[in-house]
Coordinates of C-alpha atoms in Angstrom, one line a residue:
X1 CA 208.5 60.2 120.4
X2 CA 206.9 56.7 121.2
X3 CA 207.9 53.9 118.6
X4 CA 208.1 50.1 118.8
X5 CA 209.0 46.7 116.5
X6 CA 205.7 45.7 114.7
X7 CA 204.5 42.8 114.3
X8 CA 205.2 41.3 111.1
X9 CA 205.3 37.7 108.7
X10 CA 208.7 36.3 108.9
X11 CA 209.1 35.5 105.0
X12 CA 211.4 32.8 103.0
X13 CA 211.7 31.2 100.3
X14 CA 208.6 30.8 98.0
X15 CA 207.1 27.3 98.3
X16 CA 205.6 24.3 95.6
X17 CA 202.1 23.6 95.2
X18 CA 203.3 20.1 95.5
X19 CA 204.8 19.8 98.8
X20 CA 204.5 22.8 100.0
X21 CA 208.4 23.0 100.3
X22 CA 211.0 25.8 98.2
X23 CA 211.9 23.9 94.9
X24 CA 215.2 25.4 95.2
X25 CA 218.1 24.8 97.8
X26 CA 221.3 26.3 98.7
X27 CA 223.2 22.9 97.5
X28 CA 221.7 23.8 94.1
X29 CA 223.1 27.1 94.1
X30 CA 226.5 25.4 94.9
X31 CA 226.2 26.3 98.6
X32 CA 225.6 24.5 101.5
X33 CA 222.3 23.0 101.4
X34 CA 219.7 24.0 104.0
X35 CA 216.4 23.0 104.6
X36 CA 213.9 25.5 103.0
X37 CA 210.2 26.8 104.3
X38 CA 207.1 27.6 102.3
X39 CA 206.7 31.7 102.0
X40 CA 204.8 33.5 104.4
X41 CA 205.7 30.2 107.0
X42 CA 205.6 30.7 110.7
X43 CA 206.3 28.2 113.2
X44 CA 202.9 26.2 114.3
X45 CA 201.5 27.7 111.0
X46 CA 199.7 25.0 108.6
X47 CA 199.5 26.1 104.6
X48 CA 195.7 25.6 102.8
X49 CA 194.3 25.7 99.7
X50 CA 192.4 28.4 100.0
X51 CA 192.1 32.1 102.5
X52 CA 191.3 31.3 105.9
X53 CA 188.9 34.3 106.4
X54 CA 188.7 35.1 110.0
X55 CA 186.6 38.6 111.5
X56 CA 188.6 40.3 114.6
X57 CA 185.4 41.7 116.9
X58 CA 185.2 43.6 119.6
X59 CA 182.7 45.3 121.7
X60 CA 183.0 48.9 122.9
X61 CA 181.0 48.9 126.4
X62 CA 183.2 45.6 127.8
X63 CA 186.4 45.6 126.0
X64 CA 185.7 41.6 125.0
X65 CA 187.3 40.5 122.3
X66 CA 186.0 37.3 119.9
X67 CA 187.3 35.8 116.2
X68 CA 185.0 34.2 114.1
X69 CA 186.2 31.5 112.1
X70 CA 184.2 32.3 108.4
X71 CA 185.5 28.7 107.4
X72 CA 184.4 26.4 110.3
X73 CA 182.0 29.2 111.8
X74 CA 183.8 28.4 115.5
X75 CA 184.1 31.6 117.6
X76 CA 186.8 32.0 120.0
X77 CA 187.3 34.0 122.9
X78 CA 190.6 35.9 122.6
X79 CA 189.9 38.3 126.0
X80 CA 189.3 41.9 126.5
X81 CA 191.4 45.1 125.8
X82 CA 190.9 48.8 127.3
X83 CA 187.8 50.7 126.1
X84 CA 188.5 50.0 122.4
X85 CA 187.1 52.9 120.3
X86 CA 188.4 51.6 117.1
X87 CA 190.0 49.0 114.9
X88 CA 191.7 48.6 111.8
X89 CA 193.8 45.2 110.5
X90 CA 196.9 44.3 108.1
X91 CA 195.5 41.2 106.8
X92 CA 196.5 39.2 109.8
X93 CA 196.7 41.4 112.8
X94 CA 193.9 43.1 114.1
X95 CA 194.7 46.6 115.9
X96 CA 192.4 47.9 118.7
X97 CA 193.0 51.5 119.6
X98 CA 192.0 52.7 123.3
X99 CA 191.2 56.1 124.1
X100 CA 194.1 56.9 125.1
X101 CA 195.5 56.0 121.5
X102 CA 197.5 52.8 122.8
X103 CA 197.1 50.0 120.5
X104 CA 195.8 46.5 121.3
X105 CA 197.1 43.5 118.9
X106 CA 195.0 40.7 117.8
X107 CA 196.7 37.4 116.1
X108 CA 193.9 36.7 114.2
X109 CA 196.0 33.5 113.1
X110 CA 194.7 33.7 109.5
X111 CA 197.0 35.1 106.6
X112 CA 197.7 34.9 102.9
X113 CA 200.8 36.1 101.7
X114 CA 200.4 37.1 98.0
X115 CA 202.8 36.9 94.9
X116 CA 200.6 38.4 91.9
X117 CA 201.0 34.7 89.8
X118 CA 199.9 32.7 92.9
X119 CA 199.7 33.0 97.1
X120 CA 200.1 30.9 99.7
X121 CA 197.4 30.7 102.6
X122 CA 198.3 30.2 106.5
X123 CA 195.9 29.4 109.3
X124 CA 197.3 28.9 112.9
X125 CA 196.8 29.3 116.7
X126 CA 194.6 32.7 118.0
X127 CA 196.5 35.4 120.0
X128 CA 196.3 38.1 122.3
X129 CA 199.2 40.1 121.1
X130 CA 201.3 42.7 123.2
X131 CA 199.9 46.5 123.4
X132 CA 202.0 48.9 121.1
X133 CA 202.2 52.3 122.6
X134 CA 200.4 55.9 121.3
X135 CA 201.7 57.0 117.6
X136 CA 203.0 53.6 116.3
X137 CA 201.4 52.4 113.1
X138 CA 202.2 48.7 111.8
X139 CA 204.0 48.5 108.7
X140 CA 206.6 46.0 107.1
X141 CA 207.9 45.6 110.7
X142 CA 209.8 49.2 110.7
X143 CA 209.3 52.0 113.1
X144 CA 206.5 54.7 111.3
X145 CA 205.2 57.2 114.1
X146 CA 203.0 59.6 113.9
X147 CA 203.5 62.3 116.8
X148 CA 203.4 66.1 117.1
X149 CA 202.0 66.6 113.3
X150 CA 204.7 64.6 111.5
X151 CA 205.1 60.7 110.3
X152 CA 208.4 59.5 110.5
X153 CA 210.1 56.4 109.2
X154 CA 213.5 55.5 107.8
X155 CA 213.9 57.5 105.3
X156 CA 210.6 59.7 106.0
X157 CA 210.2 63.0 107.6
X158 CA 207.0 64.3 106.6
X159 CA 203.9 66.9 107.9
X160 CA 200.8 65.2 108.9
X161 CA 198.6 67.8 110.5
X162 CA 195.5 66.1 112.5
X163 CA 196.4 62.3 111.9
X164 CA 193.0 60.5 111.6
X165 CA 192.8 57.1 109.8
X166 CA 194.9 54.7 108.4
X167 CA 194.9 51.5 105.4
X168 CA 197.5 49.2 104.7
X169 CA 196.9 48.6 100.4
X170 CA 198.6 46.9 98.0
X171 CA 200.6 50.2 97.1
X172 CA 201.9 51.2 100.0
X173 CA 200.4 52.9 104.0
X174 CA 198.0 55.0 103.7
X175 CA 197.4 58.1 106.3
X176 CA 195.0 60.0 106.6
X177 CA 196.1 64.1 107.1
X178 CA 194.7 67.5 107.2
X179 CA 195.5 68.1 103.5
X180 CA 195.0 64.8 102.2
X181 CA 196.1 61.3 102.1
X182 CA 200.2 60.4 102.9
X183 CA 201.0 57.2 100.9
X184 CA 204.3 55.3 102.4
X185 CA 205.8 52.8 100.2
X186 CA 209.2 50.7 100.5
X187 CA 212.1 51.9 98.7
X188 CA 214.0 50.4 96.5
X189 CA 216.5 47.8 98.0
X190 CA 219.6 49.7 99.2
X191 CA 222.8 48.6 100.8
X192 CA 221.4 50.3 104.2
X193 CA 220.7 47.8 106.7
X194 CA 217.4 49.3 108.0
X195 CA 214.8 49.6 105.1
X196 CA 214.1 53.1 104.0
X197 CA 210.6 54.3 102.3
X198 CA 209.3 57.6 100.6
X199 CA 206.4 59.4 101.2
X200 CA 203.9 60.8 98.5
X201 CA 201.4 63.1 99.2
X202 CA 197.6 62.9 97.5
X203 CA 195.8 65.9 98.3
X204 CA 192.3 66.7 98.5
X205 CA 190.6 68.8 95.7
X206 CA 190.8 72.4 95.9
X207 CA 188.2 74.0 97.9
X208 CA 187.5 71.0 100.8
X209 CA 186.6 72.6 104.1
X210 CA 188.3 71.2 107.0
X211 CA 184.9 69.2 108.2
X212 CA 184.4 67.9 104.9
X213 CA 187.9 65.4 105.1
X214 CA 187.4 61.6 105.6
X215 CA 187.3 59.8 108.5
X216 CA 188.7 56.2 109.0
X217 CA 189.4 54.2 105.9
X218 CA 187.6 51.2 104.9
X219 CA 188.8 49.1 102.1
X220 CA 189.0 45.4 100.7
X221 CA 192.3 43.5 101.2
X222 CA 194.5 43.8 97.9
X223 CA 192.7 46.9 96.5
X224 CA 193.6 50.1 96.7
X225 CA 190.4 51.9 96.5
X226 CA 189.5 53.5 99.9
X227 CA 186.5 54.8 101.0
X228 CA 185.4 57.1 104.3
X229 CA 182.8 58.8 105.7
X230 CA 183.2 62.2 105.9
X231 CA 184.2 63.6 109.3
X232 CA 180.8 66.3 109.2
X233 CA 178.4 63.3 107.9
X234 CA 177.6 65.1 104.7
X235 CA 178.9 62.4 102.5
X236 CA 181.6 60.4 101.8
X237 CA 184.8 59.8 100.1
X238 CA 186.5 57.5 97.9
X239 CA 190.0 57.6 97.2
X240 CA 192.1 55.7 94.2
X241 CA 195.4 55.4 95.6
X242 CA 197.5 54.6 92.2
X243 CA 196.2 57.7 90.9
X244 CA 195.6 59.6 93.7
X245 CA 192.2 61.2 92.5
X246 CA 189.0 61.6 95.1
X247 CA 185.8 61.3 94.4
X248 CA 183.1 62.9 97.1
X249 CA 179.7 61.6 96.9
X250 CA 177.3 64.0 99.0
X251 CA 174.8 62.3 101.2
X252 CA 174.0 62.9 104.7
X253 CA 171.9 59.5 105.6
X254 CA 175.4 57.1 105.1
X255 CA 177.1 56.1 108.4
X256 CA 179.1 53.7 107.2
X257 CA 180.8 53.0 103.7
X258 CA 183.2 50.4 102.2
X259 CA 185.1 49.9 98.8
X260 CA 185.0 46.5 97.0
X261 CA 187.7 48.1 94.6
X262 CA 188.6 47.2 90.8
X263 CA 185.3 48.7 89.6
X264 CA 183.7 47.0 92.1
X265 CA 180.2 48.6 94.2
X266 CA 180.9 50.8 96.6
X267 CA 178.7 49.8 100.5
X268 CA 176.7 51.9 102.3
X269 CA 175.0 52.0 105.8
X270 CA 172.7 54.2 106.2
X271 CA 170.6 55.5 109.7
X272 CA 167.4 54.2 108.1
X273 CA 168.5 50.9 108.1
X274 CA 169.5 50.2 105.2
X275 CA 172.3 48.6 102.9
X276 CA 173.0 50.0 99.4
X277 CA 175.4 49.2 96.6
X278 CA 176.2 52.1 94.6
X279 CA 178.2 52.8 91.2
X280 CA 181.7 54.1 92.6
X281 CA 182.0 56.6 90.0
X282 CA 178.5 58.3 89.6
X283 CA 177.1 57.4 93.0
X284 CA 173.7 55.7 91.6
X285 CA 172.1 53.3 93.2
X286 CA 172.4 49.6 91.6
X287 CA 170.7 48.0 95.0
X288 CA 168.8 48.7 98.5
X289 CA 168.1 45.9 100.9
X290 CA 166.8 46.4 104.4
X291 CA 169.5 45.4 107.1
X292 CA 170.4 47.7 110.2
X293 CA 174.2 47.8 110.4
X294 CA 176.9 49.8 111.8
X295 CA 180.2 48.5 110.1
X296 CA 180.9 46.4 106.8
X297 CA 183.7 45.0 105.6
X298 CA 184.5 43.6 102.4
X299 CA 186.4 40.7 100.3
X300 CA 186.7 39.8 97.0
X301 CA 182.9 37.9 97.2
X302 CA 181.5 38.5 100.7
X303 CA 180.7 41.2 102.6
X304 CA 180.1 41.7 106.3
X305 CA 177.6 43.6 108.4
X306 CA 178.0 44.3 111.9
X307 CA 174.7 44.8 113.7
X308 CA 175.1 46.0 117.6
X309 CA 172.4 46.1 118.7
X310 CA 171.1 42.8 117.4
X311 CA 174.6 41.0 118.2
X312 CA 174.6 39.5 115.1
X313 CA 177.1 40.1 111.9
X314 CA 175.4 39.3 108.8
X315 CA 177.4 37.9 105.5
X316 CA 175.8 39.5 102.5
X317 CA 176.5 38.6 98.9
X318 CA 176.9 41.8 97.0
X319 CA 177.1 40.1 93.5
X320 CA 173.7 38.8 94.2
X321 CA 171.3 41.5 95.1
X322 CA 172.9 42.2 98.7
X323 CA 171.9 38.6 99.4
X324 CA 171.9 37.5 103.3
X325 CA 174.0 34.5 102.8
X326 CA 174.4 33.4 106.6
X327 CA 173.9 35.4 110.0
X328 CA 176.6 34.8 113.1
X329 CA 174.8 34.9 116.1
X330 CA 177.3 36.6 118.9
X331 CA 177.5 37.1 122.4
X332 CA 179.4 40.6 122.3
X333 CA 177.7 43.8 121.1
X334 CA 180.2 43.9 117.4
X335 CA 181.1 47.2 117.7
X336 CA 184.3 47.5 115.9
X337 CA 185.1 44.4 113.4
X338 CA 188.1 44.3 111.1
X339 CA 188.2 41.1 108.3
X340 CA 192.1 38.9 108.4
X341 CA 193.4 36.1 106.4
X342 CA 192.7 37.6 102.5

């Protein structure tokens, strides 16, 4: 069994909006004092007011690797990684998978670390990160594998049968399995030194054939609505995590879908070429622009359309009528894109 130490944001205390310092210290607790760092604060990191959206892009046929800056709109070139045939992100990281399922880490250097009442926002320097080996997915910087039909963490044992797709949500990891969804959430605090977690299952509705399961999640940071495309192209899925119940919405023309969550539209790409925002719940149509696309991703007021073959990625306004709002121009086909620092 392959594992490895994930990356993961070294947290202390929880900082002021003054002065971006803890208001407490040791000495006031009537213990040596000791100088105390904003939350979410890594070394080189600068605080801001506001998320420091960032999309981690990479393109299939090369292996190049860019992130574009949504703030300042500068693109940097990061390098390449192995035939990357997909992608999926943690809210800083982005994670490249190669064919031979070895895992390719992106410091997107964007990050907000969230507290419910407030968050604090981090921007810093872009990374090439290490290359995590087969069967290790990044979570709370423990050990969760996925080999041989079974996830295992501390404290987790569990059947997976034919692994495909993963999120990282506000409740917990999700993975996708066989017979549904495996949701891995933190345990409560123990006096073990290694931190242990539980595993729920959320199964699929009585009656799904084994094509008919979803594919690779797709969701907005912070929500925990996911939504897939299903693995035979007949549909797709959308999955409320807190309540574990799955909607399937049948239609063969979407290639791409995406969940803005909390009642929000759910995105669609379809191989006509076009982009529509549908009612999560009863699958109508609410709007239908033209735009050829291949991904989208989704934050709490933006979404983003990778085209290919055009080498662009377009930001669209959803609220507004699918809105273009402004078009990257690129100089890497996008062909797997993953959004960081919400």
């Amino acid at each position: 069994m392959l594992a490895a130490t994930l990356p993961a944001l070294l947290l202390a205390g929880c900082a002021s909006a003054d002065d971006g310092t803890a208001p407490g210290t040791e000495e006031e607790n009537g213990a040596e004092a000791a100088e105390s760092t904003p939350h979410g604060y890594v070394e080189g990191a600068e605080e801001a007011a506001e998320p420091q959206s960032r999309l981690v892009l990479a393109d299939a046929a090369t292996g190049e690797i860019r992130v574009l800056d949504l703030i300042t709109e500068e693109i940097t070139d990061v390098g390449h990684a192995q035939e990357p045939t997909g992608i999926r992100g943690d809210g800083r990281y982005g994670y490249l998978t190669a064919a031979d399922g070895s895992v390719q880490v992106v410091d997107s250097g964007a990050w907000t670390v969230d507290h419910g009442d407030h968050a604090h926002y981090y921007r810093a320097a872009i990374a090439l990160g290490e290359t995590l080996p087969a069967g290790t997915v990044p979570y709370k910087d423990a050990e969760v594998t996925v080999a041989d039909g079974t996830v295992r963490a501390p404290g987790v044992d569990e059947p997976c049968a034919a692994p495909l797709g993963t999120a990282v949500t506000r409740a917990g990891l999700v993975l996708g399995c066989a017979d549904g969804a495996l949701l891995i959430t933190a345990a409560e605090e123990t006096e073990a030194e290694e931190k242990q977690f539980t595993a729920e299952l959320l199964p699929y509705p009585d009656g799904m054939a084994e094509d008919e399961r979803a594919g690779e999640f797709r969701h907005r940071a912070g929500s925990t609505t996911l939504a897939a495309t299903a693995v035979n192209g007949e549909g797709f899925w959308t999955l409320d995590v807190l309540t574990g119940q799955w909607e399937f919405t049948a239609d063969d023309s979407v290639i791409a879908v995406n969940a803005v969550g909390n009642g929000g539209v759910v995105l669609a790409l379809t191989d006509g070429g076009e982009l529509l925002a549908l009612d999560p719940d009863s699958g109508e149509e609410i709007a239908r622009t033209e735009l050829p696309g291949d991904s989208v991703e989704v934050d709490s007021s933006r979404a983003y359309v990778s085209d290919v073959a055009g080498q662009k990625v377009h930001e669209i306004d959803y609220a507004d009528d699918l809105r273009i709002a402004r078009t990257f121009d690129l100089d890497i086909a996008p062909s797997h894109m993953v959004e960081t620092g919400r």
